[in-house]
């Protein structure tokens, strides 16, 4: 395990907290986020991740820095699948576009907490039971099979465990109430559909953690490397969604690229476990090689998608959301004000 200075952990925590605070204050007034704004924020998150990576290189050495960069890029690439699920959830619940950032903001906070728990458990298990790496490899190979065969399990947001539990804990009204998560009706506290959307987002992240956690543990088994890389990738997920909304289906070869990456990481896990358990003569795949493979495969799948577009055009997701908005019941449409005035009650919980 790396000897990480306490101040570096503190710098990471301070960066995350300050960044989230600035993000929240910058979006305190609900509004539709356009491409230009999303691209600016995405550039900011990528810049922060790379700057922190440079600090890791300088403080912890080349190996740690390479592992951090590889893990961050791996998580960033795997998180593309999350973007498709976000689109499905927003369409299912007919979430007004002005309030989608608020949902994803709280979804990110939950993801940071849950990923921290899962990664800590994963590091602890791997450090004690190396054989579990073979099980992790099997999970990644199964995910590869589903991606290559287009057998991704459908995700029904309304039937997810988190949403069903929420409805048992507190009544959920049918209409939105601006950006509020809770309202009072007849003296009774009720949740709005916006809270159910957050629950669905968290449930989706738990599903994707099944692939993400084993994959990142193949890159490094150090808690600092795996968590900081995951955190910076997750922080930039919202901006990436709004920047690519409507373009996701055009990168149709990306799923194949992700399948290749998962298969490669699965092989890396097997070699890593075999090196430790069977014989030191069995080679391991160095982190620089892993980084190069991820960059080449991602770049290749994106370029191939651009050069060979699908024969049938796919309507942009944003247009589909507008159509959904037009079909919303009037009771929900009445509170769908894309730009409520500053200080409006909609800004509360």
GROMACS .gro file of C-alpha atoms in nm:
model
  349
    1UNK     CA    1   0.000   0.000   0.000
    2UNK     CA    2   0.114   0.352  -0.073
    3UNK     CA    3   0.233   0.583   0.202
    4UNK     CA    4  -0.005   0.868   0.127
    5UNK     CA    5   0.060   1.190   0.320
    6UNK     CA    6  -0.234   1.307   0.526
    7UNK     CA    7  -0.224   1.647   0.355
    8UNK     CA    8  -0.285   1.480   0.017
    9UNK     CA    9  -0.602   1.317   0.147
   10UNK     CA   10  -0.699   1.657   0.286
   11UNK     CA   11  -0.629   1.828  -0.046
   12UNK     CA   12  -0.846   1.573  -0.225
   13UNK     CA   13  -1.133   1.614   0.023
   14UNK     CA   14  -1.109   1.994   0.007
   15UNK     CA   15  -1.110   1.989  -0.375
   16UNK     CA   16  -1.422   1.773  -0.386
   17UNK     CA   17  -1.612   1.976  -0.124
   18UNK     CA   18  -1.524   2.314  -0.275
   19UNK     CA   19  -1.601   2.194  -0.628
   20UNK     CA   20  -1.942   2.059  -0.525
   21UNK     CA   21  -2.020   2.383  -0.338
   22UNK     CA   22  -1.927   2.597  -0.638
   23UNK     CA   23  -2.128   2.370  -0.868
   24UNK     CA   24  -2.434   2.388  -0.641
   25UNK     CA   25  -2.416   2.768  -0.609
   26UNK     CA   26  -2.367   2.808  -0.983
   27UNK     CA   27  -2.684   2.608  -1.050
   28UNK     CA   28  -2.898   2.734  -0.760
   29UNK     CA   29  -3.146   2.869  -1.013
   30UNK     CA   30  -3.298   2.585  -1.213
   31UNK     CA   31  -3.243   2.619  -1.588
   32UNK     CA   32  -3.190   2.410  -1.898
   33UNK     CA   33  -2.818   2.339  -1.940
   34UNK     CA   34  -2.701   2.385  -2.297
   35UNK     CA   35  -2.404   2.235  -2.478
   36UNK     CA   36  -2.173   2.535  -2.426
   37UNK     CA   37  -2.228   2.547  -2.049
   38UNK     CA   38  -2.196   2.169  -2.017
   39UNK     CA   39  -1.875   2.169  -2.222
   40UNK     CA   40  -1.725   2.438  -1.996
   41UNK     CA   41  -1.806   2.241  -1.682
   42UNK     CA   42  -1.683   1.916  -1.838
   43UNK     CA   43  -1.354   2.084  -1.922
   44UNK     CA   44  -1.329   2.207  -1.562
   45UNK     CA   45  -1.382   1.859  -1.416
   46UNK     CA   46  -1.135   1.699  -1.657
   47UNK     CA   47  -0.883   1.973  -1.577
   48UNK     CA   48  -0.920   1.915  -1.202
   49UNK     CA   49  -0.875   1.538  -1.249
   50UNK     CA   50  -0.561   1.586  -1.456
   51UNK     CA   51  -0.413   1.844  -1.218
   52UNK     CA   52  -0.471   1.609  -0.926
   53UNK     CA   53  -0.311   1.332  -1.132
   54UNK     CA   54  -0.004   1.551  -1.183
   55UNK     CA   55   0.017   1.600  -0.806
   56UNK     CA   56  -0.004   1.223  -0.759
   57UNK     CA   57   0.284   1.181  -1.007
   58UNK     CA   58   0.497   1.436  -0.821
   59UNK     CA   59   0.421   1.317  -0.466
   60UNK     CA   60   0.370   0.940  -0.498
   61UNK     CA   61   0.580   0.859  -0.803
   62UNK     CA   62   0.541   0.752  -1.164
   63UNK     CA   63   0.379   0.415  -1.091
   64UNK     CA   64   0.110   0.565  -0.869
   65UNK     CA   65   0.049   0.847  -1.116
   66UNK     CA   66   0.010   0.604  -1.406
   67UNK     CA   67  -0.226   0.386  -1.205
   68UNK     CA   68  -0.436   0.688  -1.109
   69UNK     CA   69  -0.460   0.808  -1.471
   70UNK     CA   70  -0.544   0.459  -1.596
   71UNK     CA   71  -0.810   0.406  -1.329
   72UNK     CA   72  -0.964   0.751  -1.393
   73UNK     CA   73  -0.980   0.697  -1.769
   74UNK     CA   74  -1.118   0.346  -1.722
   75UNK     CA   75  -1.393   0.468  -1.490
   76UNK     CA   76  -1.464   0.760  -1.723
   77UNK     CA   77  -1.511   0.524  -2.017
   78UNK     CA   78  -1.726   0.276  -1.824
   79UNK     CA   79  -1.946   0.560  -1.697
   80UNK     CA   80  -2.068   0.623  -2.053
   81UNK     CA   81  -2.316   0.340  -1.995
   82UNK     CA   82  -2.453   0.541  -1.703
   83UNK     CA   83  -2.540   0.824  -1.942
   84UNK     CA   84  -2.773   0.601  -2.142
   85UNK     CA   85  -2.948   0.494  -1.822
   86UNK     CA   86  -2.983   0.857  -1.710
   87UNK     CA   87  -3.164   0.927  -2.037
   88UNK     CA   88  -3.396   0.628  -1.978
   89UNK     CA   89  -3.475   0.739  -1.622
   90UNK     CA   90  -3.544   1.100  -1.720
   91UNK     CA   91  -3.772   0.988  -2.003
   92UNK     CA   92  -3.955   0.737  -1.779
   93UNK     CA   93  -4.031   0.992  -1.509
   94UNK     CA   94  -4.075   1.279  -1.761
   95UNK     CA   95  -3.832   1.493  -1.564
   96UNK     CA   96  -3.842   1.860  -1.671
   97UNK     CA   97  -3.506   1.940  -1.827
   98UNK     CA   98  -3.456   2.238  -1.596
   99UNK     CA   99  -3.444   2.009  -1.292
  100UNK     CA  100  -3.223   1.730  -1.426
  101UNK     CA  101  -2.902   1.886  -1.293
  102UNK     CA  102  -3.048   1.898  -0.940
  103UNK     CA  103  -3.128   1.527  -0.960
  104UNK     CA  104  -2.783   1.434  -1.088
  105UNK     CA  105  -2.614   1.654  -0.825
  106UNK     CA  106  -2.764   1.455  -0.539
  107UNK     CA  107  -2.711   1.135  -0.736
  108UNK     CA  108  -2.339   1.213  -0.754
  109UNK     CA  109  -2.318   1.270  -0.379
  110UNK     CA  110  -2.480   0.932  -0.318
  111UNK     CA  111  -2.248   0.768  -0.572
  112UNK     CA  112  -1.941   0.912  -0.397
  113UNK     CA  113  -2.057   0.761  -0.067
  114UNK     CA  114  -2.154   0.419  -0.203
  115UNK     CA  115  -1.845   0.385  -0.425
  116UNK     CA  116  -1.631   0.466  -0.123
  117UNK     CA  117  -1.795   0.182   0.071
  118UNK     CA  118  -1.773  -0.070  -0.214
  119UNK     CA  119  -1.414   0.015  -0.303
  120UNK     CA  120  -1.304  -0.005   0.061
  121UNK     CA  121  -1.463  -0.348   0.091
  122UNK     CA  122  -1.311  -0.453  -0.241
  123UNK     CA  123  -0.960  -0.346  -0.139
  124UNK     CA  124  -0.997  -0.526   0.195
  125UNK     CA  125  -1.119  -0.848   0.030
  126UNK     CA  126  -0.852  -0.847  -0.243
  127UNK     CA  127  -0.573  -0.789   0.010
  128UNK     CA  128  -0.684  -1.097   0.207
  129UNK     CA  129  -0.826  -1.328  -0.060
  130UNK     CA  130  -0.636  -1.300  -0.387
  131UNK     CA  131  -0.851  -1.576  -0.539
  132UNK     CA  132  -1.144  -1.333  -0.553
  133UNK     CA  133  -0.971  -1.175  -0.853
  134UNK     CA  134  -1.072  -1.479  -1.058
  135UNK     CA  135  -1.436  -1.415  -0.961
  136UNK     CA  136  -1.399  -1.048  -1.057
  137UNK     CA  137  -1.257  -1.155  -1.394
  138UNK     CA  138  -1.558  -1.381  -1.450
  139UNK     CA  139  -1.791  -1.086  -1.383
  140UNK     CA  140  -1.606  -0.875  -1.641
  141UNK     CA  141  -1.611  -1.154  -1.900
  142UNK     CA  142  -1.987  -1.193  -1.851
  143UNK     CA  143  -2.032  -0.818  -1.897
  144UNK     CA  144  -1.821  -0.842  -2.213
  145UNK     CA  145  -2.048  -1.115  -2.347
  146UNK     CA  146  -2.360  -0.907  -2.282
  147UNK     CA  147  -2.212  -0.602  -2.455
  148UNK     CA  148  -2.097  -0.797  -2.761
  149UNK     CA  149  -2.430  -0.979  -2.792
  150UNK     CA  150  -2.633  -0.665  -2.717
  151UNK     CA  151  -2.782  -0.846  -2.419
  152UNK     CA  152  -2.763  -0.563  -2.169
  153UNK     CA  153  -3.031  -0.613  -1.909
  154UNK     CA  154  -3.314  -0.364  -1.944
  155UNK     CA  155  -3.347  -0.123  -1.657
  156UNK     CA  156  -3.699  -0.036  -1.544
  157UNK     CA  157  -3.665   0.272  -1.319
  158UNK     CA  158  -4.013   0.239  -1.173
  159UNK     CA  159  -3.950  -0.117  -1.057
  160UNK     CA  160  -3.603  -0.065  -0.911
  161UNK     CA  161  -3.558  -0.172  -0.548
  162UNK     CA  162  -3.472   0.182  -0.435
  163UNK     CA  163  -3.790   0.333  -0.585
  164UNK     CA  164  -4.010   0.054  -0.444
  165UNK     CA  165  -3.859   0.102  -0.097
  166UNK     CA  166  -3.908   0.478  -0.119
  167UNK     CA  167  -4.277   0.432  -0.195
  168UNK     CA  168  -4.311   0.209   0.112
  169UNK     CA  169  -4.139   0.462   0.336
  170UNK     CA  170  -4.320   0.776   0.221
  171UNK     CA  171  -4.611   0.850  -0.016
  172UNK     CA  172  -4.499   0.980  -0.356
  173UNK     CA  173  -4.732   1.222  -0.533
  174UNK     CA  174  -4.789   1.205  -0.908
  175UNK     CA  175  -4.710   1.568  -0.993
  176UNK     CA  176  -4.384   1.760  -0.972
  177UNK     CA  177  -4.364   2.063  -0.745
  178UNK     CA  178  -4.085   2.257  -0.910
  179UNK     CA  179  -3.744   2.152  -0.780
  180UNK     CA  180  -3.879   2.038  -0.444
  181UNK     CA  181  -3.823   1.687  -0.313
  182UNK     CA  182  -4.093   1.713  -0.045
  183UNK     CA  183  -4.427   1.894  -0.010
  184UNK     CA  184  -4.708   1.902   0.244
  185UNK     CA  185  -5.059   1.814   0.137
  186UNK     CA  186  -5.339   1.819   0.390
  187UNK     CA  187  -5.084   1.836   0.670
  188UNK     CA  188  -4.914   1.522   0.542
  189UNK     CA  189  -4.554   1.516   0.420
  190UNK     CA  190  -4.518   1.364   0.074
  191UNK     CA  191  -4.230   1.306  -0.167
  192UNK     CA  192  -4.238   1.439  -0.520
  193UNK     CA  193  -4.141   1.232  -0.825
  194UNK     CA  194  -3.807   1.416  -0.820
  195UNK     CA  195  -3.702   1.220  -0.510
  196UNK     CA  196  -3.804   0.895  -0.681
  197UNK     CA  197  -3.578   0.992  -0.972
  198UNK     CA  198  -3.282   1.037  -0.735
  199UNK     CA  199  -3.356   0.692  -0.589
  200UNK     CA  200  -3.360   0.544  -0.940
  201UNK     CA  201  -3.028   0.713  -1.023
  202UNK     CA  202  -2.870   0.566  -0.709
  203UNK     CA  203  -3.006   0.221  -0.791
  204UNK     CA  204  -2.853   0.245  -1.139
  205UNK     CA  205  -2.513   0.335  -0.993
  206UNK     CA  206  -2.526   0.030  -0.767
  207UNK     CA  207  -2.582  -0.186  -1.075
  208UNK     CA  208  -2.292  -0.031  -1.262
  209UNK     CA  209  -2.065  -0.072  -0.960
  210UNK     CA  210  -2.075  -0.447  -1.030
  211UNK     CA  211  -1.856  -0.384  -1.336
  212UNK     CA  212  -1.675  -0.071  -1.223
  213UNK     CA  213  -1.535  -0.189  -0.890
  214UNK     CA  214  -1.373  -0.514  -1.017
  215UNK     CA  215  -1.234  -0.326  -1.319
  216UNK     CA  216  -1.065  -0.051  -1.119
  217UNK     CA  217  -0.926  -0.302  -0.868
  218UNK     CA  218  -0.745  -0.465  -1.160
  219UNK     CA  219  -0.554  -0.140  -1.206
  220UNK     CA  220  -0.463  -0.084  -0.841
  221UNK     CA  221  -0.546  -0.227  -0.500
  222UNK     CA  222  -0.454   0.094  -0.319
  223UNK     CA  223  -0.752   0.267  -0.157
  224UNK     CA  224  -0.626   0.618  -0.233
  225UNK     CA  225  -0.572   0.551  -0.605
  226UNK     CA  226  -0.898   0.368  -0.668
  227UNK     CA  227  -1.120   0.607  -0.474
  228UNK     CA  228  -0.975   0.938  -0.594
  229UNK     CA  229  -0.980   0.825  -0.957
  230UNK     CA  230  -1.341   0.707  -0.923
  231UNK     CA  231  -1.443   1.026  -0.746
  232UNK     CA  232  -1.307   1.258  -1.016
  233UNK     CA  233  -1.468   1.046  -1.288
  234UNK     CA  234  -1.804   1.056  -1.109
  235UNK     CA  235  -1.783   1.433  -1.047
  236UNK     CA  236  -1.762   1.498  -1.420
  237UNK     CA  237  -2.050   1.267  -1.507
  238UNK     CA  238  -2.326   1.532  -1.498
  239UNK     CA  239  -2.151   1.774  -1.729
  240UNK     CA  240  -2.066   1.489  -1.966
  241UNK     CA  241  -2.432   1.387  -1.977
  242UNK     CA  242  -2.558   1.733  -2.067
  243UNK     CA  243  -2.279   1.779  -2.321
  244UNK     CA  244  -2.352   1.451  -2.500
  245UNK     CA  245  -2.732   1.449  -2.462
  246UNK     CA  246  -2.875   1.370  -2.804
  247UNK     CA  247  -2.543   1.235  -2.933
  248UNK     CA  248  -2.511   0.916  -2.731
  249UNK     CA  249  -2.673   0.687  -2.989
  250UNK     CA  250  -2.437   0.812  -3.258
  251UNK     CA  251  -2.137   0.648  -3.088
  252UNK     CA  252  -2.274   0.304  -3.174
  253UNK     CA  253  -1.934   0.133  -3.169
  254UNK     CA  254  -1.858   0.256  -2.819
  255UNK     CA  255  -2.027  -0.043  -2.654
  256UNK     CA  256  -1.803  -0.275  -2.855
  257UNK     CA  257  -1.500  -0.075  -2.745
  258UNK     CA  258  -1.609  -0.103  -2.382
  259UNK     CA  259  -1.650  -0.478  -2.428
  260UNK     CA  260  -1.290  -0.503  -2.552
  261UNK     CA  261  -1.169  -0.298  -2.256
  262UNK     CA  262  -1.360  -0.514  -2.005
  263UNK     CA  263  -1.223  -0.833  -2.163
  264UNK     CA  264  -0.870  -0.690  -2.150
  265UNK     CA  265  -0.912  -0.597  -1.782
  266UNK     CA  266  -1.047  -0.947  -1.715
  267UNK     CA  267  -0.730  -1.098  -1.864
  268UNK     CA  268  -0.524  -0.856  -1.657
  269UNK     CA  269  -0.701  -0.976  -1.341
  270UNK     CA  270  -0.637  -1.342  -1.422
  271UNK     CA  271  -0.268  -1.280  -1.487
  272UNK     CA  272  -0.243  -1.072  -1.171
  273UNK     CA  273  -0.402  -1.344  -0.957
  274UNK     CA  274  -0.200  -1.620  -1.125
  275UNK     CA  275   0.123  -1.427  -1.067
  276UNK     CA  276   0.049  -1.408  -0.695
  277UNK     CA  277  -0.106  -1.750  -0.638
  278UNK     CA  278   0.051  -1.986  -0.894
  279UNK     CA  279   0.394  -1.864  -0.999
  280UNK     CA  280   0.588  -1.537  -1.004
  281UNK     CA  281   0.704  -1.634  -1.353
  282UNK     CA  282   0.355  -1.564  -1.489
  283UNK     CA  283   0.375  -1.209  -1.631
  284UNK     CA  284   0.152  -0.923  -1.527
  285UNK     CA  285   0.029  -0.645  -1.754
  286UNK     CA  286   0.199  -0.316  -1.657
  287UNK     CA  287  -0.018  -0.009  -1.592
  288UNK     CA  288   0.133   0.190  -1.884
  289UNK     CA  289   0.022  -0.089  -2.121
  290UNK     CA  290  -0.328  -0.083  -1.970
  291UNK     CA  291  -0.345   0.294  -2.014
  292UNK     CA  292  -0.234   0.269  -2.377
  293UNK     CA  293  -0.489  -0.003  -2.456
  294UNK     CA  294  -0.776   0.197  -2.304
  295UNK     CA  295  -0.681   0.515  -2.493
  296UNK     CA  296  -0.640   0.334  -2.827
  297UNK     CA  297  -0.964   0.135  -2.798
  298UNK     CA  298  -1.172   0.434  -2.689
  299UNK     CA  299  -1.031   0.657  -2.959
  300UNK     CA  300  -1.075   0.388  -3.221
  301UNK     CA  301  -1.438   0.316  -3.130
  302UNK     CA  302  -1.532   0.686  -3.136
  303UNK     CA  303  -1.357   0.749  -3.469
  304UNK     CA  304  -1.514   0.437  -3.620
  305UNK     CA  305  -1.858   0.554  -3.505
  306UNK     CA  306  -1.801   0.888  -3.678
  307UNK     CA  307  -1.667   0.735  -4.000
  308UNK     CA  308  -1.938   0.468  -4.016
  309UNK     CA  309  -2.262   0.623  -3.889
  310UNK     CA  310  -2.573   0.411  -3.845
  311UNK     CA  311  -2.778   0.383  -4.164
  312UNK     CA  312  -3.091   0.497  -3.988
  313UNK     CA  313  -3.081   0.828  -3.803
  314UNK     CA  314  -3.171   0.826  -3.438
  315UNK     CA  315  -3.372   1.121  -3.303
  316UNK     CA  316  -3.183   1.324  -3.052
  317UNK     CA  317  -3.262   1.254  -2.690
  318UNK     CA  318  -3.331   1.620  -2.625
  319UNK     CA  319  -3.607   1.615  -2.888
  320UNK     CA  320  -3.755   1.309  -2.728
  321UNK     CA  321  -3.759   1.482  -2.392
  322UNK     CA  322  -3.935   1.782  -2.541
  323UNK     CA  323  -4.196   1.550  -2.684
  324UNK     CA  324  -4.236   1.385  -2.346
  325UNK     CA  325  -4.276   1.726  -2.186
  326UNK     CA  326  -4.554   1.811  -2.428
  327UNK     CA  327  -4.741   1.495  -2.325
  328UNK     CA  328  -4.717   1.561  -1.950
  329UNK     CA  329  -5.044   1.611  -1.763
  330UNK     CA  330  -5.134   1.974  -1.717
  331UNK     CA  331  -5.089   1.946  -1.340
  332UNK     CA  332  -4.724   1.859  -1.388
  333UNK     CA  333  -4.670   2.108  -1.670
  334UNK     CA  334  -4.790   2.396  -1.456
  335UNK     CA  335  -4.486   2.362  -1.228
  336UNK     CA  336  -4.242   2.307  -1.512
  337UNK     CA  337  -4.101   2.659  -1.517
  338UNK     CA  338  -3.749   2.629  -1.665
  339UNK     CA  339  -3.628   2.943  -1.496
  340UNK     CA  340  -3.800   3.010  -1.161
  341UNK     CA  341  -3.707   3.346  -1.011
  342UNK     CA  342  -3.423   3.365  -0.763
  343UNK     CA  343  -3.542   3.307  -0.411
  344UNK     CA  344  -3.841   3.109  -0.534
  345UNK     CA  345  -3.979   2.842  -0.294
  346UNK     CA  346  -3.884   2.589  -0.560
  347UNK     CA  347  -3.526   2.625  -0.457
  348UNK     CA  348  -3.588   2.458  -0.121
  349UNK     CA  349  -3.607   2.090  -0.047
   0.00000   0.00000   0.00000
